[in-house]
CSV table of C-alpha atoms and ligand atoms in Angstrom, one decimal:
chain,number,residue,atom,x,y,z
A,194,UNK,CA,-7.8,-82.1,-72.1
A,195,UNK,CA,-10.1,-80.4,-74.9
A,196,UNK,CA,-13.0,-82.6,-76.1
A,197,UNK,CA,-13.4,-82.3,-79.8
A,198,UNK,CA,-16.2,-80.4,-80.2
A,199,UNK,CA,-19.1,-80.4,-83.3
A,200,UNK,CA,-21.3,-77.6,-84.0
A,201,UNK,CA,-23.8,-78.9,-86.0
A,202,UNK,CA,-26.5,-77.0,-88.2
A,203,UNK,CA,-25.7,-73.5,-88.0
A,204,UNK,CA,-25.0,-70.6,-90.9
A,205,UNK,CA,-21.4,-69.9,-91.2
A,206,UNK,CA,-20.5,-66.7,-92.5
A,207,UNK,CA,-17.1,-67.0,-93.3
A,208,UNK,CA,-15.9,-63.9,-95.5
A,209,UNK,CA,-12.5,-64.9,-96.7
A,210,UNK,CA,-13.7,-68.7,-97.5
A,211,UNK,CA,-16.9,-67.1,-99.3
A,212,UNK,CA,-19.3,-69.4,-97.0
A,213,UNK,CA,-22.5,-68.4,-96.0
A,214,UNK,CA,-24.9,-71.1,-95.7
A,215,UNK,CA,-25.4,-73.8,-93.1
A,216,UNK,CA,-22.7,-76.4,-92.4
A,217,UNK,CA,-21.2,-78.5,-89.7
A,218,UNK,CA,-17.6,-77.7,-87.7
A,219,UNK,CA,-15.2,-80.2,-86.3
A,220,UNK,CA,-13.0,-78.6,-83.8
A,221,UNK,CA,-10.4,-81.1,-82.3
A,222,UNK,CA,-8.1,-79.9,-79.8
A,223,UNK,CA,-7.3,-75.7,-80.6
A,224,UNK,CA,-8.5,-75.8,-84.0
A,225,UNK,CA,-10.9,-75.9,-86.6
A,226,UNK,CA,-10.7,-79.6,-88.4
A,227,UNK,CA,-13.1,-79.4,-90.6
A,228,UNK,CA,-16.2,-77.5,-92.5
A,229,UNK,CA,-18.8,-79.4,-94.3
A,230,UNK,CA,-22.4,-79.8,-95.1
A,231,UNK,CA,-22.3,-83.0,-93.3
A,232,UNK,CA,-20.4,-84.3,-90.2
A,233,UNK,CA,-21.2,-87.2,-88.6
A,234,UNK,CA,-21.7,-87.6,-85.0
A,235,UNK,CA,-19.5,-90.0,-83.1
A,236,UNK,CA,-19.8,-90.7,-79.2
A,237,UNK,CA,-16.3,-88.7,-78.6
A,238,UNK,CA,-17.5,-85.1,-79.8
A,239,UNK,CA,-19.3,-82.7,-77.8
A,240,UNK,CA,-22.2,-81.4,-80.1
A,241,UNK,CA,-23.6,-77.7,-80.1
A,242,UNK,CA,-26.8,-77.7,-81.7
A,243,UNK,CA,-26.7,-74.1,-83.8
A,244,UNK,CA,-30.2,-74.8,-85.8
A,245,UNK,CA,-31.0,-70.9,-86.5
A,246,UNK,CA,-28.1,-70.0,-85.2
A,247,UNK,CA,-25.0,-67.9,-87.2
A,248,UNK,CA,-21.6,-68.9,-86.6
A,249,UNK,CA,-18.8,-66.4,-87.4
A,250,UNK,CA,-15.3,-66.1,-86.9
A,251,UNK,CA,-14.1,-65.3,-83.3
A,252,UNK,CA,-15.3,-61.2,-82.9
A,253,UNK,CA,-12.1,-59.2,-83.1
A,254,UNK,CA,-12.6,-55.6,-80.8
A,255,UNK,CA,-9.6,-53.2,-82.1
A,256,UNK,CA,-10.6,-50.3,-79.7
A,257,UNK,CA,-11.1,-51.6,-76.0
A,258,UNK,CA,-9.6,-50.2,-73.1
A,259,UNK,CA,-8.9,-52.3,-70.1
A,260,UNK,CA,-7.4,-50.0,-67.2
A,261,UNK,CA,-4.8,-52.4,-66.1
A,262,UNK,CA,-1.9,-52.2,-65.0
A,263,UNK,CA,-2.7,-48.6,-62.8
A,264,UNK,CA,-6.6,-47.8,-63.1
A,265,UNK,CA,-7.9,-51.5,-62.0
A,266,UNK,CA,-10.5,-49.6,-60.3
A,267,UNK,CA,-12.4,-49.1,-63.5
A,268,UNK,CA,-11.6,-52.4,-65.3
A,269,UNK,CA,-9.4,-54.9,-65.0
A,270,UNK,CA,-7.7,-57.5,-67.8
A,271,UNK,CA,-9.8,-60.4,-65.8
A,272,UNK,CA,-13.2,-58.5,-66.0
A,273,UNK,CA,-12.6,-56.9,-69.0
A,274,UNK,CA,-11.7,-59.8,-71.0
A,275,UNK,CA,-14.4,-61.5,-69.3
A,276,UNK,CA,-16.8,-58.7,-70.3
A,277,UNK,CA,-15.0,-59.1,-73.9
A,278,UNK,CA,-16.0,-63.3,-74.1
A,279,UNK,CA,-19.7,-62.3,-72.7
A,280,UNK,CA,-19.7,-60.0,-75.7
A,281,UNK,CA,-18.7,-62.7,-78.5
A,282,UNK,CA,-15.1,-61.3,-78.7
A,283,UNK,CA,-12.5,-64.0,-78.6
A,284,UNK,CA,-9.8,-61.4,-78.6
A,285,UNK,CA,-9.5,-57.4,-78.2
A,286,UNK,CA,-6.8,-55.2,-78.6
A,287,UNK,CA,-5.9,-52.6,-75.6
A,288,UNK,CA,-5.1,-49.0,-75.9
A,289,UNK,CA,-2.4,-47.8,-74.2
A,290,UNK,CA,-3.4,-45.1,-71.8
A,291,UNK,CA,-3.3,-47.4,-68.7
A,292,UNK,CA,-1.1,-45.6,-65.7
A,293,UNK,CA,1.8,-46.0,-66.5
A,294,UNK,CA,1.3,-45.6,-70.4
A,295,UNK,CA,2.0,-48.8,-72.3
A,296,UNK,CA,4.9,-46.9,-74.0
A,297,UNK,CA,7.7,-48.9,-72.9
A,298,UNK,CA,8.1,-52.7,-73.3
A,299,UNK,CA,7.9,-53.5,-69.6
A,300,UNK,CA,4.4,-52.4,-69.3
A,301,UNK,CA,3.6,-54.0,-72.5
A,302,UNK,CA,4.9,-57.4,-71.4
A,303,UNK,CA,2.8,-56.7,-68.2
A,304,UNK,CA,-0.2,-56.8,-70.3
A,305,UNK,CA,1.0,-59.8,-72.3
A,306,UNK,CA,1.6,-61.5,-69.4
A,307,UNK,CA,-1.5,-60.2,-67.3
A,308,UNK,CA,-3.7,-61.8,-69.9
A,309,UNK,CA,-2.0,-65.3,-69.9
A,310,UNK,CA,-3.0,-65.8,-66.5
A,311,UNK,CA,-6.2,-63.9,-65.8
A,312,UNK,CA,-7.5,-63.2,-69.7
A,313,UNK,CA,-10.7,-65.0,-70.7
A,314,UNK,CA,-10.3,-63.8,-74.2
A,315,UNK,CA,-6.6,-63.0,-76.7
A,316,UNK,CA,-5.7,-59.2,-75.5
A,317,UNK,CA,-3.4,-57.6,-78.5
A,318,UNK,CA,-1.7,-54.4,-76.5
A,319,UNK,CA,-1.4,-51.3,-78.5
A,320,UNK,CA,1.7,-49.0,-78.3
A,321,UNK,CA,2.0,-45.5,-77.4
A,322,UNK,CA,2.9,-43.2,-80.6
A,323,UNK,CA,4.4,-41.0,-77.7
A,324,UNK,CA,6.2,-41.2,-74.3
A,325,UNK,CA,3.6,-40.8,-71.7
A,326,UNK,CA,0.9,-40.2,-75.0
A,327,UNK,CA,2.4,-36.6,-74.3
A,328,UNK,CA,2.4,-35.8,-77.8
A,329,UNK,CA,5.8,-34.7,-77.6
A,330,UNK,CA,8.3,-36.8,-77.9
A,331,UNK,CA,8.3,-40.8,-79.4
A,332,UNK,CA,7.8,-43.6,-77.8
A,333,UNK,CA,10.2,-46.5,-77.9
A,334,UNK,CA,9.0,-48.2,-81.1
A,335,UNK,CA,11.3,-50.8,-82.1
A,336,UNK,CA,11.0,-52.1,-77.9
A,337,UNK,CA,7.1,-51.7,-78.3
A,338,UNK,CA,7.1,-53.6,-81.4
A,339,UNK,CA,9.9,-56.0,-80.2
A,340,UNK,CA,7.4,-56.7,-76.8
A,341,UNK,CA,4.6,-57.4,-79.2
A,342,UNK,CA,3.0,-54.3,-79.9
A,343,UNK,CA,0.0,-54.5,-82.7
A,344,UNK,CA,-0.4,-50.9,-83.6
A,345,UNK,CA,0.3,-47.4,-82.0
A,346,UNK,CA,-2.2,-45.1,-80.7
A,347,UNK,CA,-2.0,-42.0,-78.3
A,348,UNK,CA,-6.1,-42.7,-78.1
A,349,UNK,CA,-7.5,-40.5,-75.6
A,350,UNK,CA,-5.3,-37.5,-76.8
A,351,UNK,CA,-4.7,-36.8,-80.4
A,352,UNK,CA,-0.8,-36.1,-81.6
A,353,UNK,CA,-1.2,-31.8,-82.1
A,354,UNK,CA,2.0,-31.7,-83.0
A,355,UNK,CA,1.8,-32.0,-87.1
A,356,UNK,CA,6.1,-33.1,-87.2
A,357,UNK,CA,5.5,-35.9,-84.6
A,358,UNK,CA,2.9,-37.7,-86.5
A,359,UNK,CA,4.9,-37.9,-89.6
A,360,UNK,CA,7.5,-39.0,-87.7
A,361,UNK,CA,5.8,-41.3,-86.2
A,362,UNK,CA,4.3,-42.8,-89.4
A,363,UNK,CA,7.3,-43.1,-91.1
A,364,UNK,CA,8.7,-45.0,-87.7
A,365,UNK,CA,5.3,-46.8,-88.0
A,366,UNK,CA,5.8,-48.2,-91.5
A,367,UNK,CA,9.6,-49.4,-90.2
A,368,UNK,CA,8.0,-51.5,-87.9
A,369,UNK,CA,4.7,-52.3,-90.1
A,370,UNK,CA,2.6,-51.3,-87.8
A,371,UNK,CA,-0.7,-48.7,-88.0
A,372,UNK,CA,-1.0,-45.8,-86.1
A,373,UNK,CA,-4.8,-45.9,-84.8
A,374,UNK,CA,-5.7,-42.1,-84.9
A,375,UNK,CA,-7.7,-40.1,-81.8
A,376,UNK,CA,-8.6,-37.2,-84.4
A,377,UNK,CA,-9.3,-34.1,-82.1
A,378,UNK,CA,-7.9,-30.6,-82.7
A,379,UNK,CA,-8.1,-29.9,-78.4
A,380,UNK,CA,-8.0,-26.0,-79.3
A,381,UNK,CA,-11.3,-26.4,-81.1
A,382,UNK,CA,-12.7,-28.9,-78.5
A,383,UNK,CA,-11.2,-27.2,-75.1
A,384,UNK,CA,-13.3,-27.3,-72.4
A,385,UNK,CA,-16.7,-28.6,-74.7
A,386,UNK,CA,-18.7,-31.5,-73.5
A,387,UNK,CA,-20.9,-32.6,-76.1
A,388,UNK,CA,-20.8,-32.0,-79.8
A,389,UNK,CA,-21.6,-28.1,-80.7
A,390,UNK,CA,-25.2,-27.7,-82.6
A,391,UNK,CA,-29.0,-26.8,-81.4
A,392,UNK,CA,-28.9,-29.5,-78.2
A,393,UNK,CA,-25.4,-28.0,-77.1
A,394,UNK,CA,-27.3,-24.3,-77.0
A,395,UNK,CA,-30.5,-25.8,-75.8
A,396,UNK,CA,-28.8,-27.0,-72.9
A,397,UNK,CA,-25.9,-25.0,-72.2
A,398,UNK,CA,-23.2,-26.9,-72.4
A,399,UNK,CA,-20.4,-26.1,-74.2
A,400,UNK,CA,-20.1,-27.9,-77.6
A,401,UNK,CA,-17.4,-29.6,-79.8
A,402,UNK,CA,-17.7,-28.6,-82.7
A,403,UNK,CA,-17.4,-31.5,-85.8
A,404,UNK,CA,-14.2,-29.1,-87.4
A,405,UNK,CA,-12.4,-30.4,-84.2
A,406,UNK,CA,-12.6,-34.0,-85.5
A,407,UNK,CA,-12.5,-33.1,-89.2
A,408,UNK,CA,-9.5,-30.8,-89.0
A,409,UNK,CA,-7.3,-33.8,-87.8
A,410,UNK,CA,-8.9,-36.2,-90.6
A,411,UNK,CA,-7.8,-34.2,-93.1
A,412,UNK,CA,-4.1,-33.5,-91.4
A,413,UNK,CA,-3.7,-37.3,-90.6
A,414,UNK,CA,-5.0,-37.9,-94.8
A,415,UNK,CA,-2.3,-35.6,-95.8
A,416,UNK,CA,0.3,-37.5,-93.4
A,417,UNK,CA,-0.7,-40.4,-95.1
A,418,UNK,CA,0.0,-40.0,-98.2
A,419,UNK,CA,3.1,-37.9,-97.8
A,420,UNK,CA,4.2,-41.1,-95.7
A,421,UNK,CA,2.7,-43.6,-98.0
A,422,UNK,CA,1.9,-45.2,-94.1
A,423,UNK,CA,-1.1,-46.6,-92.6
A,424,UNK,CA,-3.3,-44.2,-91.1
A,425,UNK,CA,-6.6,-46.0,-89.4
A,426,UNK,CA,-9.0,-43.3,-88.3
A,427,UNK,CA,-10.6,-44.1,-84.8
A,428,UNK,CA,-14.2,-43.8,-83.7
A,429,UNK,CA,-15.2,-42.3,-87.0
A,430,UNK,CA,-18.3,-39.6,-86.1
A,431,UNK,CA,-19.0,-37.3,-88.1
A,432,UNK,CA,-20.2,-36.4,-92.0
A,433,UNK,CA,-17.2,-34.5,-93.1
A,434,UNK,CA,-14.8,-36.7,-91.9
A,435,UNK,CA,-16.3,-40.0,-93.8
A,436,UNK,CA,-16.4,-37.8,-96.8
A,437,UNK,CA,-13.0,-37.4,-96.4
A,438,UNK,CA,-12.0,-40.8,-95.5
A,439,UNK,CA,-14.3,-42.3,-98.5
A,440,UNK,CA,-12.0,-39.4,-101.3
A,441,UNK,CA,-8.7,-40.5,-99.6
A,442,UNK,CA,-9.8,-44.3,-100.4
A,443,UNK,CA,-10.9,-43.3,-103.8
A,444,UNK,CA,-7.5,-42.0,-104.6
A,445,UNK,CA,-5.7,-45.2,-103.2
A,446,UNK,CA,-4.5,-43.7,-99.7
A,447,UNK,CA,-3.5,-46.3,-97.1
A,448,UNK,CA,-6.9,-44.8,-95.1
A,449,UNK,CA,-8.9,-47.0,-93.0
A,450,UNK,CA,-11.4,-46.1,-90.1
A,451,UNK,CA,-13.7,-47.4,-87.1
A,452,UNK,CA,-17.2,-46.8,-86.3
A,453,UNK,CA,-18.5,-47.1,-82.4
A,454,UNK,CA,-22.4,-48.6,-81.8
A,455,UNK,CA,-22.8,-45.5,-80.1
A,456,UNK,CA,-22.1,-43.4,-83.1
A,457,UNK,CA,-24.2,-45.4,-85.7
A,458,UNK,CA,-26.6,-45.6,-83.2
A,459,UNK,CA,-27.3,-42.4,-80.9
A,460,UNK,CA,-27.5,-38.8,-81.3
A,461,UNK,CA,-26.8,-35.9,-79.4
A,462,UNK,CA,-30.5,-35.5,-78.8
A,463,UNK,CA,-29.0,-38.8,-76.1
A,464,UNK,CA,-27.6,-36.0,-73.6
A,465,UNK,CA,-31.3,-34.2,-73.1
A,466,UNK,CA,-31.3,-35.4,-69.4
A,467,UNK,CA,-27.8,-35.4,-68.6
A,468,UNK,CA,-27.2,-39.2,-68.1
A,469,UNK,CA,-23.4,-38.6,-68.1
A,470,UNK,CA,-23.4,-42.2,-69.2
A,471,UNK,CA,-23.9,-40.3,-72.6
A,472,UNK,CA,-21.0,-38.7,-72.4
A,473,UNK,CA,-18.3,-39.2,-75.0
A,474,UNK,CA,-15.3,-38.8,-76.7
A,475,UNK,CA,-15.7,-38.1,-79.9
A,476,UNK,CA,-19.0,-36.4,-78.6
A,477,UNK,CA,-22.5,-38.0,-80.0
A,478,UNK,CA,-23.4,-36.0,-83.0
A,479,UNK,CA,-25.6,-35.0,-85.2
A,480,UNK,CA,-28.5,-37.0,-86.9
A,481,UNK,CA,-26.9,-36.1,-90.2
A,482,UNK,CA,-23.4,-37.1,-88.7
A,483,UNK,CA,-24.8,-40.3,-87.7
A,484,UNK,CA,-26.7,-41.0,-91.4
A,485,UNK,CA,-23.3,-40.3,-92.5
A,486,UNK,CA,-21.5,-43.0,-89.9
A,487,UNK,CA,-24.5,-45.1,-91.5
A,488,UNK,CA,-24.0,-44.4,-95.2
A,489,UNK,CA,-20.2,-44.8,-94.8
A,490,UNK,CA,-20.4,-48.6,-92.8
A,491,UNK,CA,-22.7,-49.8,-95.9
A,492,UNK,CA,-20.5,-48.3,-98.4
A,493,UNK,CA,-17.4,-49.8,-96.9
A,494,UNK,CA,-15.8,-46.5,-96.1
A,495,UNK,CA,-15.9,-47.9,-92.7
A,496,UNK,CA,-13.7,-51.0,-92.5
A,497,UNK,CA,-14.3,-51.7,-88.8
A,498,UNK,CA,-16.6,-51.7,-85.9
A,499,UNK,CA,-14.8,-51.2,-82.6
A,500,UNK,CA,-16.8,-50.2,-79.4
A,501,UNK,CA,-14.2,-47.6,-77.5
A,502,UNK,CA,-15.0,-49.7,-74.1
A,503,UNK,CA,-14.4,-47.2,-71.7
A,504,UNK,CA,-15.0,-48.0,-68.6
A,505,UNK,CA,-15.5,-45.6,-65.6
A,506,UNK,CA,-16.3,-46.2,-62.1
A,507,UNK,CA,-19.6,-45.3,-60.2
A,508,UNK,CA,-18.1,-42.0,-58.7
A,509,UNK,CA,-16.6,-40.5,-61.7
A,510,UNK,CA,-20.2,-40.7,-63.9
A,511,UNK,CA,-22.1,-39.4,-60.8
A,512,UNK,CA,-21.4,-36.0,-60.7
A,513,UNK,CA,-22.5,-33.1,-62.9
A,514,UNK,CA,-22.1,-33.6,-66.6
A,515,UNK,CA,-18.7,-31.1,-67.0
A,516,UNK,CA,-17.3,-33.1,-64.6
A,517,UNK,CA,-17.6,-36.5,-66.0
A,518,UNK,CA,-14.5,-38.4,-67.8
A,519,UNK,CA,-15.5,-39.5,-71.2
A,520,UNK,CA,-16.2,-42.7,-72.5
A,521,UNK,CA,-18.8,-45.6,-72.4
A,522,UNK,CA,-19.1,-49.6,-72.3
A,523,UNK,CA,-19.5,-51.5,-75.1
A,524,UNK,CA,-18.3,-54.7,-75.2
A,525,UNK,CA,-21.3,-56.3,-74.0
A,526,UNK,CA,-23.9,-54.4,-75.4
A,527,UNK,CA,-22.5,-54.8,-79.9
A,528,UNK,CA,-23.8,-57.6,-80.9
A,529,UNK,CA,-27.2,-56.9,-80.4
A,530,UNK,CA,-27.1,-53.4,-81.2
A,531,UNK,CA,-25.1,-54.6,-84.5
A,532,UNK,CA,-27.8,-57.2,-85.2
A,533,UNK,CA,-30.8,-54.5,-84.7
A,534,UNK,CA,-29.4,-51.1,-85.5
A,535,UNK,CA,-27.3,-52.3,-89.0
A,536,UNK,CA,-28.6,-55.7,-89.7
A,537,UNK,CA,-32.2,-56.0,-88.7
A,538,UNK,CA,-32.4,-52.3,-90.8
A,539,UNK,CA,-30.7,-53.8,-93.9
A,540,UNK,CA,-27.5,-51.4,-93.7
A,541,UNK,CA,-24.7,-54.4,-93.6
A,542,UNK,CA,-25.5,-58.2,-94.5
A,543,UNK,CA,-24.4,-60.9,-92.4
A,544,UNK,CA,-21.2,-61.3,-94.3
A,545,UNK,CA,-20.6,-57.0,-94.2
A,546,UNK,CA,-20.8,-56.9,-90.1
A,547,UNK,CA,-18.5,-60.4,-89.8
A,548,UNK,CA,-15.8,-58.4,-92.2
A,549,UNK,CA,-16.2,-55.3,-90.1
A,550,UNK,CA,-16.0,-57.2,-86.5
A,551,UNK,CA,-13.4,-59.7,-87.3
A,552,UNK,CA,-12.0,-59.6,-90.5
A,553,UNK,CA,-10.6,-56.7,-91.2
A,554,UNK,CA,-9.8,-55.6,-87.5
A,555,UNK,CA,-7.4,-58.9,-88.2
A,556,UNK,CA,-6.1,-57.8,-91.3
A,557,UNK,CA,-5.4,-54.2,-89.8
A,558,UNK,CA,-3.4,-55.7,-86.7
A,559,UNK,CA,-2.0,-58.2,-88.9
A,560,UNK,CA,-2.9,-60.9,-86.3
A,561,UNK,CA,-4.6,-64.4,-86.6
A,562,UNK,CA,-8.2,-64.8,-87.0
A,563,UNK,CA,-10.9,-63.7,-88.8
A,564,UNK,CA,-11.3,-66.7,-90.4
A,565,UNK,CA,-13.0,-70.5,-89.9
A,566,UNK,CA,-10.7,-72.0,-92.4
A,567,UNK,CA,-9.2,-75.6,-91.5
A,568,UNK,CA,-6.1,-75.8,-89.6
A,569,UNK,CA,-7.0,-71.7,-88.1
A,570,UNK,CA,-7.6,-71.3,-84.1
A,571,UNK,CA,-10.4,-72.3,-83.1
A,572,UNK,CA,-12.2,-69.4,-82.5
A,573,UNK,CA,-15.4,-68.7,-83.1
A,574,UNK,CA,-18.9,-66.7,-81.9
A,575,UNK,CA,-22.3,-68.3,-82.1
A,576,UNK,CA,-25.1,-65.6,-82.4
A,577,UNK,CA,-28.9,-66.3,-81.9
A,578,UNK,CA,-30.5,-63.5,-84.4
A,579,UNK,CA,-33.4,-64.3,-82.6
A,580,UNK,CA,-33.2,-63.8,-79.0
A,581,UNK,CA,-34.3,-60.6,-77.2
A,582,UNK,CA,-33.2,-59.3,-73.5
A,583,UNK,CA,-32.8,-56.0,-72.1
A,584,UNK,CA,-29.3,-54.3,-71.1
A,585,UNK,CA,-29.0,-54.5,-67.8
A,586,UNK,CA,-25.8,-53.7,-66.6
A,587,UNK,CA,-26.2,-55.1,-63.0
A,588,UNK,CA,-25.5,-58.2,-65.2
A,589,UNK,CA,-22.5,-56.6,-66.9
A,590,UNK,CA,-19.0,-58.7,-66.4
A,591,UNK,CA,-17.2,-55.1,-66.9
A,592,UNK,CA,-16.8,-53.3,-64.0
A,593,UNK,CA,-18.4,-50.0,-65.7
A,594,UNK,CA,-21.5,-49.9,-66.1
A,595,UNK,CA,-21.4,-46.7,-67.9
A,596,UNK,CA,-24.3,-47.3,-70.6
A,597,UNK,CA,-26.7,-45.3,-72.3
A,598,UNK,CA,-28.2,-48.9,-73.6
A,599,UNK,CA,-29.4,-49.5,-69.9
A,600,UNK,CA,-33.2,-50.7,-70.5
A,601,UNK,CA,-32.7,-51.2,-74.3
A,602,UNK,CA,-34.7,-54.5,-75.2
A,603,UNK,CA,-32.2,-55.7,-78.1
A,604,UNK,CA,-32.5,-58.4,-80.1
A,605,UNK,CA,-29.5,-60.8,-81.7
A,606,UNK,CA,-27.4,-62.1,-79.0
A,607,UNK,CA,-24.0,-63.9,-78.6
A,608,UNK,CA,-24.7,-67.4,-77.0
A,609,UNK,CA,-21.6,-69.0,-77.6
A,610,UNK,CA,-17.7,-67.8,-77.5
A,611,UNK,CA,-15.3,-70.3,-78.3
A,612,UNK,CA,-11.2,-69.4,-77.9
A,613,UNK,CA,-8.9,-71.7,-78.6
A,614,UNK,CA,-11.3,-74.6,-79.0
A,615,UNK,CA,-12.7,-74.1,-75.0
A,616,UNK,CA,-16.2,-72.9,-75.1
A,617,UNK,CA,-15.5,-69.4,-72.9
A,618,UNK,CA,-18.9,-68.3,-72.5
A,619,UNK,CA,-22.6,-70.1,-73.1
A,620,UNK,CA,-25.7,-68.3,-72.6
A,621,UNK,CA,-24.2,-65.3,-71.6
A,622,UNK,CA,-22.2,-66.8,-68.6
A,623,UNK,CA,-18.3,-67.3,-69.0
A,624,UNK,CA,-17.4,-70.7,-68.2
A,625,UNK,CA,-14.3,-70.6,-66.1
B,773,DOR,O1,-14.7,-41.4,-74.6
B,773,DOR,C1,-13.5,-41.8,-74.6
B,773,DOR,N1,-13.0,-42.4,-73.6
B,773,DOR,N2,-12.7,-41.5,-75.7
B,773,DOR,C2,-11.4,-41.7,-75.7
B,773,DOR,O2,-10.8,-41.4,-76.7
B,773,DOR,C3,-10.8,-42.3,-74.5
B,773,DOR,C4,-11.7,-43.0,-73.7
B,773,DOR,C5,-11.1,-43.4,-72.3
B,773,DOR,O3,-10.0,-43.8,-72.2
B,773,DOR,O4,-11.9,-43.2,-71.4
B,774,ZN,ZN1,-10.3,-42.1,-78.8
């Protein structure tokens, strides 16, 4: 049975309550019981002492992928959820393009299912916006919604074909659900492996240019407003399409977008070397493009901080850098880099990086959490701003270990991930 469980002495940021300052936290059984300055200790509760520590709301990841069912090699809903709770996540949502695609309700109730038993953390699946993330003909929405879709994405492939994303949307808004948005013209991208500018022709490899990105902003913009549907704009990376994003929010457009830690972070200048660990789709850009992913997270053109956890096995990463897949881990490796890279610097407060890792990832599903308020789930991340270790993915609970972090001494770590009421993970280790 649960214990009741008091964490005593820590700073809550808690957005929508307006909290931030240091109170108590009764959690009895699944949920929160109460929030006060003051909670007195009696011999049934378990107490966490969080002196120094910050205590948010459960971390939300709206941009994870977790390989199963069909590509369990790479990740699996066990280690990835696992790798999720070691993270400070207490619930991610998972992109479709698993083998098969979720675009159907039986592979969607798979997932579901999947994470009841073996899921450390809540997994939200995400829809395909087209069979097979083809881009050419619909999925079946009403079924994905009615097997408990939480938004649509063909992520990994963007929609080309203007007429099917409006579509879409306007199915979308039926259903109230977003579409999430891989923005990428792949006739302006084909065949490039990093993002086109002075590295790209310094090495010799063929570049994506940031048009290929910023030509299907602006489309998915104009799709929005002709729709009057929710457009959310993932992995966000470069200046000209932040500009864009921030106008279309300025004129009232149902516009929201993601940032990655590997965006706000790294630049190009990353792939000098060929570590195909820095290998990425969107590509890493510019210094300018990643100022702008900075300016745009501070300004709250950014609503969200999602990692892209794309995981990729040993094999695929070792081999020349044109012949490595895309994507990079991330889960384990935010916190921290959120803590030093955004927090440390004075780009977001305390309260701006909760709202961008939990409360507005909730509020853009439209599923629980986000919040410590009385009577919610209890769950909840405890962060120590001040602890320091190095990445070292040996240690990872993901299966990839496809980094560019590996070696990064990073300071702000989750200590504490708590689902449900059950403490998931403690220092780092998930309690089974
Ligand atoms: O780098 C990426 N990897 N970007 C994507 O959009 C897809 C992802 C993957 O599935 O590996
Ligand atoms: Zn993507």
């Amino acid at each position: 049975m649960y214990m009741k469980q008091l964490i005593k002495g820590g700073r809550v940021i808690d957005p929508l309550n307006g909290i931030d300052g240091v109170k108590d936290i009764l959690i009895e059984g699944k949920v929160i019981s109460q929030v006060a300055d003051q909670i007195a200790v009696t011999d049934q509760v378990n107490v966490i002492n969080a002196e120094g520590k910050i205590i948010t709301p459960g971390l939300i990841d709206m941009h994870v992928h977790l390989r199963e069912p069909g590509l369990e090699y790479k990740e699996t809903i066990y280690s990835g959820t696992r790798a999720a709770a070691a993270g400070g996540f207490t619930a991610v949502a998972s992109m479709p393009n698993t083998r098969p695609v979720a675009d159907n309700k039986a592979v969607v109730r798979f997932i579901i299912e999947q994470a009841a038993r073996d899921g450390a953390v809540k997994v939200y699946p995400i829809g395909s916006i087209t069979k097979g993330s083809q881009g050419e003909e619909l999925a079946e929405i009403a079924d994905l919604k009615e097997a408990g879709v939480v938004a649509l994405s063909d992520d990994g492939n963007p929609v080309v074909n203007s007429e099917i994303m409006r579509r879409a949307l306007e199915y979308a808004q039926m259903f109230n659900l977003t579409v999430i948005d891989h923005c990428e013209d792949p006739n302006l991208s084909a065949e490039g492996f990093m993002h086109e500018g002075y590295i790209s022709t310094l090495l010799g490899l063929r570049g994506i240019p940031a048009a290929a990105e910023e030509v299907m902003v602006a489309r998915d913009i104009i799709l929005a407003e002709l729709t009057e549907s929710p457009v959310h704009i993932a992995h966000i990376s470069t200046v000209g399409a932040v500009n864009m994003v921030r106008e279309a929010k300025k004129r009232g457009l149902p516009v929201t977008a993601e940032a990655t830690p590997h965006h706000f972070t790294l630049t190009d200048e990353a792939v000098i070397g060929y570590d195909t660990a820095t290998k990425v789709s969107p590509p890493l850009r510019s210094e300018a493009d990643k100022e702008a992913v900075l300016q745009g997270l501070k300004d709250g053109t950014i609503d969200v901080i999602a990692t892209d956890h794309a995981p990729h096995a040993r094999e695929e990463k070792e081999v020349e850098y044109a012949y490595a897949p895309n994507g990079m881990v991330g889960l384990e490796t935010v916190v921290p880099l959120v803590v030093s890279q955004l927090i440390s610097k004075g780009v977001l407060s305390w309260t701006d990086a909760v709202v961008k890792l939990s409360v507005n990832p909730a509020k853009i599903l439209n599923i629980p959490g986000g919040t410590l308020s009385v009577g919610a789930a209890a769950d909840l991340t405890i962060i120590d701003p001040e602890k320091e270790a190095v990445v070292d993915p040996k240690k990872f609970y993901s299966l990839g270990r496809n980094t560019p972090f590996k070696g990064w001494k990073l300071r702000g770590w989750p200590i504490y991930t708590i689902v449900n009421g059950q403490i998931v993970m403690k220092d780092g280790k998930i309690i089974e």
